[in-house]
Coordinates of C-alpha atoms in Angstrom, one line a residue:
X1 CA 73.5 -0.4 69.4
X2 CA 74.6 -2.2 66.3
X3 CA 74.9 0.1 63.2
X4 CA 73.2 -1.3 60.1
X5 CA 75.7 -3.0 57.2
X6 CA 76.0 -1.0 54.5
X7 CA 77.4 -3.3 51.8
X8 CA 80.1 -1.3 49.8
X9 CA 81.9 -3.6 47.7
X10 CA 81.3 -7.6 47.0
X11 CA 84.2 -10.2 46.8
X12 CA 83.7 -13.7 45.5
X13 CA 86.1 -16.2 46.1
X14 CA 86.6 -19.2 44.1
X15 CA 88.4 -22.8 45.0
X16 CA 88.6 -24.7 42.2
X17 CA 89.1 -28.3 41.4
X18 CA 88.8 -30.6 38.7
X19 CA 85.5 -31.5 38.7
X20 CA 83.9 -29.3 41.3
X21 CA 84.7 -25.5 42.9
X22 CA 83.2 -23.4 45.9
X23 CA 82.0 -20.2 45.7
X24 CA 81.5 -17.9 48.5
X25 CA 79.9 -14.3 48.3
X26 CA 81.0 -11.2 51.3
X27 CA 80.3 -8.5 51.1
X28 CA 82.2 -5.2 53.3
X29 CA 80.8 -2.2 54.7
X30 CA 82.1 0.9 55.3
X31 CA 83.9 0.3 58.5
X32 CA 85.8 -2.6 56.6
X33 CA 83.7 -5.3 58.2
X34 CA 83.2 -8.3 56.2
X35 CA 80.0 -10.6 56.1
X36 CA 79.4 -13.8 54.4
X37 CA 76.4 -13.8 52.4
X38 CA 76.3 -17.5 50.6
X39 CA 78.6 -20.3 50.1
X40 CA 77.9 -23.2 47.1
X41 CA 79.6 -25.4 45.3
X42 CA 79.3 -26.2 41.1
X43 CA 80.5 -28.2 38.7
X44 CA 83.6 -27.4 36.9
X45 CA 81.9 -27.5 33.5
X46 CA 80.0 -24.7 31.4
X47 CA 77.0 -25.2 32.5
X48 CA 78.3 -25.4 36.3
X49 CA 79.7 -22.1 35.4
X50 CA 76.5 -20.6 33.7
X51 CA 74.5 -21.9 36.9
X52 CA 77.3 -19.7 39.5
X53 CA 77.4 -16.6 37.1
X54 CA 73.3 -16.7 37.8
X55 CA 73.9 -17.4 41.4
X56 CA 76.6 -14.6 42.3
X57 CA 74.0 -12.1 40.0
X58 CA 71.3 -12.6 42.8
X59 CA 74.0 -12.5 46.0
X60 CA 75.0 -9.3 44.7
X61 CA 73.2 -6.6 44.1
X62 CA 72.9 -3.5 44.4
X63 CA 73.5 0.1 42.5
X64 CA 77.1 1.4 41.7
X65 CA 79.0 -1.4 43.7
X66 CA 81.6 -3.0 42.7
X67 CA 82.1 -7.1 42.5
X68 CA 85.2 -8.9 42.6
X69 CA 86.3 -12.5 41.7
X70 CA 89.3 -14.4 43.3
X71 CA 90.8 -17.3 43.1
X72 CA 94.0 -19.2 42.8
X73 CA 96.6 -20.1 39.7
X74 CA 96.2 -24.0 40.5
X75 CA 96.9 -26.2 37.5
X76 CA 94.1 -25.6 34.4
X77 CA 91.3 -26.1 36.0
X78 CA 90.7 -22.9 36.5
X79 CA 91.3 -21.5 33.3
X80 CA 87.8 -21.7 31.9
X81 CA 86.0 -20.2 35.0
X82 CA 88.6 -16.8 35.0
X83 CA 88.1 -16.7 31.1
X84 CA 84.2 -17.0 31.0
X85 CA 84.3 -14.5 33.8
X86 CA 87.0 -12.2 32.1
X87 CA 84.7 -12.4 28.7
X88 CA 82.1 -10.9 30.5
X89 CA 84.3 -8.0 31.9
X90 CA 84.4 -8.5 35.4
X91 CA 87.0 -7.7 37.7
X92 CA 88.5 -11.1 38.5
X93 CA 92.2 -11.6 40.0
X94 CA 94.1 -15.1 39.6
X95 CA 96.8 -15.2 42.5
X96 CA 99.9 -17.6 43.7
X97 CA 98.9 -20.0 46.0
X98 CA 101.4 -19.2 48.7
X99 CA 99.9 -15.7 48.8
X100 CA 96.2 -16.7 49.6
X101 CA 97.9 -19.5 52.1
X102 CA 99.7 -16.7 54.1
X103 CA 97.0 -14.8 54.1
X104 CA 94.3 -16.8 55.4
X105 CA 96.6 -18.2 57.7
X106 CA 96.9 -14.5 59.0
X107 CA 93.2 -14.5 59.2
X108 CA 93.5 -16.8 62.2
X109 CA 91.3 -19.8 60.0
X110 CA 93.5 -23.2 61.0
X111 CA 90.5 -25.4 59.1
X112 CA 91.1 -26.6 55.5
X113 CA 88.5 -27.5 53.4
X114 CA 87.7 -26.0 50.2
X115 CA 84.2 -24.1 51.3
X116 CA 86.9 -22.6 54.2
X117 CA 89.2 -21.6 51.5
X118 CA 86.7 -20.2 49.1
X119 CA 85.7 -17.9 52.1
X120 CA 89.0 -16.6 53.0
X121 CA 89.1 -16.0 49.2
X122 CA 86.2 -13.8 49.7
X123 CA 87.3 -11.9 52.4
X124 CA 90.8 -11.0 50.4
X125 CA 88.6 -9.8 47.3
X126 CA 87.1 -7.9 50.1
X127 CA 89.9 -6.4 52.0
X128 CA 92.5 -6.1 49.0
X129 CA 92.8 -4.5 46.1
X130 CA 94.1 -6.5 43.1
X131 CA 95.0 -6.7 39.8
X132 CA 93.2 -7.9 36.7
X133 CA 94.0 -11.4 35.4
X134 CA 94.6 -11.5 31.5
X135 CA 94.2 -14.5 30.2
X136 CA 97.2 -15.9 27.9
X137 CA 97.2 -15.4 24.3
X138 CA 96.3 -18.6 22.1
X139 CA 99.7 -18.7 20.5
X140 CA 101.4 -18.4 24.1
X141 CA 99.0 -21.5 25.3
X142 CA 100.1 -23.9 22.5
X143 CA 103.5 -22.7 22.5
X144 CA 103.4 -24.2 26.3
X145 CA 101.5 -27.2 25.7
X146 CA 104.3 -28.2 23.3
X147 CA 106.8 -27.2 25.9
X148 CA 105.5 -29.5 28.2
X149 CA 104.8 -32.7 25.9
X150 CA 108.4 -32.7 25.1
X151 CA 109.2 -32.4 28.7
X152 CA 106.4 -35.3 29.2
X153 CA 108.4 -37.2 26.1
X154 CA 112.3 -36.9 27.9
X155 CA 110.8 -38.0 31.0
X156 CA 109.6 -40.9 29.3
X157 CA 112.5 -41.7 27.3
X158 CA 114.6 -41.8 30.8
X159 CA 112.3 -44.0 32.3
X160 CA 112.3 -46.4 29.2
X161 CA 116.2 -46.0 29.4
X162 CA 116.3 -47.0 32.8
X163 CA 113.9 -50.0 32.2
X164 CA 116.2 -51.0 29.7
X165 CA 119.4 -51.0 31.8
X166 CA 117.3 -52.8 34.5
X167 CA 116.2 -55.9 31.6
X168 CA 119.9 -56.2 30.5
X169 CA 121.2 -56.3 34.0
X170 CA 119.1 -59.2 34.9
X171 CA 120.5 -62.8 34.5
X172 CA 118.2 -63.3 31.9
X173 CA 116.4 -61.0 29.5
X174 CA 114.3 -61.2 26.5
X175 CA 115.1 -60.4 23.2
X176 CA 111.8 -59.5 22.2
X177 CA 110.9 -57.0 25.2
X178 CA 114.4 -55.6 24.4
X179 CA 113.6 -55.0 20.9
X180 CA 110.1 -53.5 21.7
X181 CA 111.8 -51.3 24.2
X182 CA 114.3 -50.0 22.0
X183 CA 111.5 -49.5 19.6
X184 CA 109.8 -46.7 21.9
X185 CA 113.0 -45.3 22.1
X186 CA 113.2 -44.6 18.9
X187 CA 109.5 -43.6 18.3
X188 CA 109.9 -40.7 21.2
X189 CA 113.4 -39.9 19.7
X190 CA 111.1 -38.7 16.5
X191 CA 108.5 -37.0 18.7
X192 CA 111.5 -35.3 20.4
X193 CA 112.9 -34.0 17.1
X194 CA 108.9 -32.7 15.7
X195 CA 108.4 -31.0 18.8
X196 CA 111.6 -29.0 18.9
X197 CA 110.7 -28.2 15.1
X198 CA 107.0 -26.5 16.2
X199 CA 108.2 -24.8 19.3
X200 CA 111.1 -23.2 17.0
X201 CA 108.4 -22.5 14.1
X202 CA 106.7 -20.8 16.6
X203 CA 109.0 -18.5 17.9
X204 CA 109.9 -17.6 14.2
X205 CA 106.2 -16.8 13.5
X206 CA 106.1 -14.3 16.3
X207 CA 108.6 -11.5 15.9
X208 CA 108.6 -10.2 19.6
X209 CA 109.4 -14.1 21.0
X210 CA 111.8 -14.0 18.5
X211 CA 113.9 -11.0 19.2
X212 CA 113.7 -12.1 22.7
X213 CA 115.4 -15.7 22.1
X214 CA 118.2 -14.2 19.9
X215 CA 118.9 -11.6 23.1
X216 CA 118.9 -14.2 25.7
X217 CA 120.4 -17.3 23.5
X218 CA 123.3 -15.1 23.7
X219 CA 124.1 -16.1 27.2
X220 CA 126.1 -19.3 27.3
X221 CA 124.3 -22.8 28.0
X222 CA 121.2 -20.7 27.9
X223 CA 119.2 -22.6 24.6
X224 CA 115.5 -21.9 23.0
X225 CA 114.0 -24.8 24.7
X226 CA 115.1 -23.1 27.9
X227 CA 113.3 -19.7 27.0
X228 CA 110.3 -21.3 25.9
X229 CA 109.9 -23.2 29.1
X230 CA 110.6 -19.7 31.0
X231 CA 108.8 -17.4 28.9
X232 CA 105.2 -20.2 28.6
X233 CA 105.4 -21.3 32.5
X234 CA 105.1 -17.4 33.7
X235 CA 103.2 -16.4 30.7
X236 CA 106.3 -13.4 29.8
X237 CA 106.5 -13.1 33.9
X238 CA 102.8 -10.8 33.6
X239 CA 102.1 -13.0 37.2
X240 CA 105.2 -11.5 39.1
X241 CA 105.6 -7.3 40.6
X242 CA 109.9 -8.4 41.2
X243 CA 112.4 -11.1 40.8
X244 CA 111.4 -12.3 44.8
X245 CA 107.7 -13.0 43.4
X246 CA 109.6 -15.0 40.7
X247 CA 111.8 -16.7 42.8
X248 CA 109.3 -18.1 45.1
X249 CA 106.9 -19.3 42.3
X250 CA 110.0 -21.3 40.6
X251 CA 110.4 -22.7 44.3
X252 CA 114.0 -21.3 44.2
X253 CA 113.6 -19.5 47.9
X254 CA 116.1 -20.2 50.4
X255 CA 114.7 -21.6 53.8
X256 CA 116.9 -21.4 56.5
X257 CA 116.4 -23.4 59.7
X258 CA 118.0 -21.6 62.5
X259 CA 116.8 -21.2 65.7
X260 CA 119.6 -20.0 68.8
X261 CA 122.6 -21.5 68.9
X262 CA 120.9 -24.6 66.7
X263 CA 121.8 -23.9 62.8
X264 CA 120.0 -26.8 60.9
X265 CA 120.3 -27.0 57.4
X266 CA 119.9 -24.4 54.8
X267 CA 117.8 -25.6 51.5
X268 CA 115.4 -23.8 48.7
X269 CA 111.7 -24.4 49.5
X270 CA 111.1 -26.2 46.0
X271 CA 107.7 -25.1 46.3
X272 CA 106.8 -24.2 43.4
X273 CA 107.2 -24.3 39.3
X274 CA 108.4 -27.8 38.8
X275 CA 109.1 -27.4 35.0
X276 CA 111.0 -23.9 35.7
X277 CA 113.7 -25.4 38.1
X278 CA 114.2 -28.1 35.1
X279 CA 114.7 -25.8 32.7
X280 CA 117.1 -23.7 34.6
X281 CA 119.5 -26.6 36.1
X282 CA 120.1 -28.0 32.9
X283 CA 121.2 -24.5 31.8
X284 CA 123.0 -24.3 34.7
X285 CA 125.0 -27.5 33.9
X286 CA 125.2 -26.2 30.9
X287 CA 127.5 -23.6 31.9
X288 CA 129.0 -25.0 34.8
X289 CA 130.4 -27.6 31.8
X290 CA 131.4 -24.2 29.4
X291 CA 133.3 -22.9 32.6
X292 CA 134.8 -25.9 33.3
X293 CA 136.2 -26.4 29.7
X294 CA 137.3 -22.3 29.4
X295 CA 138.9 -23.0 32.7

C-alpha cells in the first residue's frame, strides 16, 4: 500500500526569458520523493511577476514549511524576478547554468524545453540545499554597465577600423564615406575617454574598490579597466565557493579529448564569461610584452 505524501518542503523553479518564464511548483516528502504540483508560464514584466507570486502563494501551502525559489544567472532577464522575490524575503538561489545543466542531465531528463527545465529546477530546490542570492549593490550595477558600454564602444571602433581599411583597399573609394567614417572614429574615441573618466570616478568614490585597485594594479600589465571588468562581471566573485567555480564560469576550463591510445586535441571550454576572458588576455599580452622587454 502506498503511504500518503506528506509535503515537507516546496521548491519552485524558474526558466526565464526575455519576454516570458516557466514556473513549476514540487513539493518533497519525507522519504525525499518529489512531486510536481503545477507548471505555468508568465510574462517577464511586473505584473507577470505579481500574477506568479499569487500563483506559487496558492501551490504552496501549508504551516511551518519552507519554500524555495531557483533559477539560473542567464543574462538580465532575470534580475527583476530574484529581486522582487528577494524584497519579499524569500529564500531564492540564482545558480551557474552549467550546474543546473549537469544536474538535470543526472536526473535522466534528455528533453529541452523550458517547462522541462523549470521542472528539473524544481526538483533541485527540492533535493538541494542552497545559498541565498543577494542581489548587487546599485553602485556595483552601474559601475558594470559602464564596463560594458566601453567594451560595446572598442568593439565598435575595431569594426569601424576595419571597414575603413576595407574602403581604402578598394580600387575606388569615396571621400565622403571616408570622412564620415573617420568621423565615428573620433566621436567613440571621446566616448572612450568619458567612460574611463566615470568608471575611475567611481572606484575613487568607493573606498573598499579603491584599496582593492591600488593592491592589484600593482601587478604588471594588470590596469583598472581590467579590475573593473573582473570585479563587476562576478559581482566581487560572491557567485563562486573556489577558484575551479571561477574558472569554469570565465570559460577558462581545460577540456581534454582523449580516449585510448587516441589523444585529440586539448582546448579550454570557452563556455562561459565572454567579457572576463577579454579582460584577462589583454592583461596577459600585457605582460607577456613587459617580459619580453625585461628579457
Amino acid at each position: 500500500m502506498e503511504t500518503a505524501f506528506i509535503t515537507v518542503k516546496y521548491g519552485v523553479g524558474l526558466d526565464v526569458g526575455k519576454q516570458t518564464f516557466y514556473a513549476c511548483v514540487s513539493a518533497i516528502d519525507q522519504t525525499q520523493r518529489v512531486k510536481i504540483k503545477a507548471v505555468h508560464s508568465f510574462a517577464n514584466s511586473p505584473k507577470g511577476i505579481a500574477e506568479f507570486i499569487r500563483w506559487a502563494g496558492h501551490h504552496c501551502k501549508g504551516e511551518n514549511l519552507s519554500v524555495h525559489y531557483l533559477m539560473e544567472a542567464t543574462g538580465i532577464y532575470y534580475e527583476q524576478l530574484a529581486l522582487a522575490l528577494h524584497s519579499r524575503q524569500e529564500h531564492v538561489s540564482v545558480i551557474l547554468p552549467q550546474k543546473a545543466n549537469y544536474y538535470i542531465k543526472a536526473l535522466g531528463i534528455k528533453t529541452k524545453t523550458d517547462g522541462v527545465d523549470a521542472q528539473g529546477l524544481a526538483t533541485m530546490a527540492c533535493q538541494q540545499r542552497l545559498d541565498f542570492w543577494k542581489p548587487i549593490s546599485e553602485a556595483m550595477y552601474k559601475l558594470r554597465q559602464l564596463t560594458r558600454q566601453h567594451t560595446q564602444l572598442q568593439e565598435l571602433k575595431m569594426q569601424l577600423h576595419n571597414q575603413l581599411l576595407a574602403l581604402e583597399a578598394g580600387m575606388y573609394h569615396s571621400g565622403e564615406v571616408r570622412k564620415q567614417m573617420m568621423k565615428m572614429i573620433e566621436q567613440i574615441d571621446r566616448q572612450l575617454a568619458e567612460c574611463v573618466k566615470l568608471i575611475e570616478k567611481a572606484i575613487a568614490e568607493n573606498p573598499d574598490w579603491q584599496r582593492k585597485v591600488k593592491q592589484i594594479c600593482q601587478i604588471k600589465g594588470v590596469g583598472i579597466l581590467t579590475i573593473a571588468n573582473l570585479i563587476t562581471e562576478t559581482n566581487q566573485f560572491s557567485l563562486f565557493e573556489n577558484q575551479r567555480q571561477l574558472v569554469s564560469y570565465s570559460g577558462y576550463d581545460v577540456v581534454e579529448n582523449q580516449s585510448g591510445k587516441r589523444v585529440g586535441k586539448t582546448h579550454i571550454s570557452k563556455r562561459g564569461n565572454a567579457r572576463i576572458r577579454r579582460a584577462l588576455h589583454m592583461s596577459a599580452l600585457q605582460v607577456v610584452r613587459i617580459s619580453t622587454k625585461t628579457i
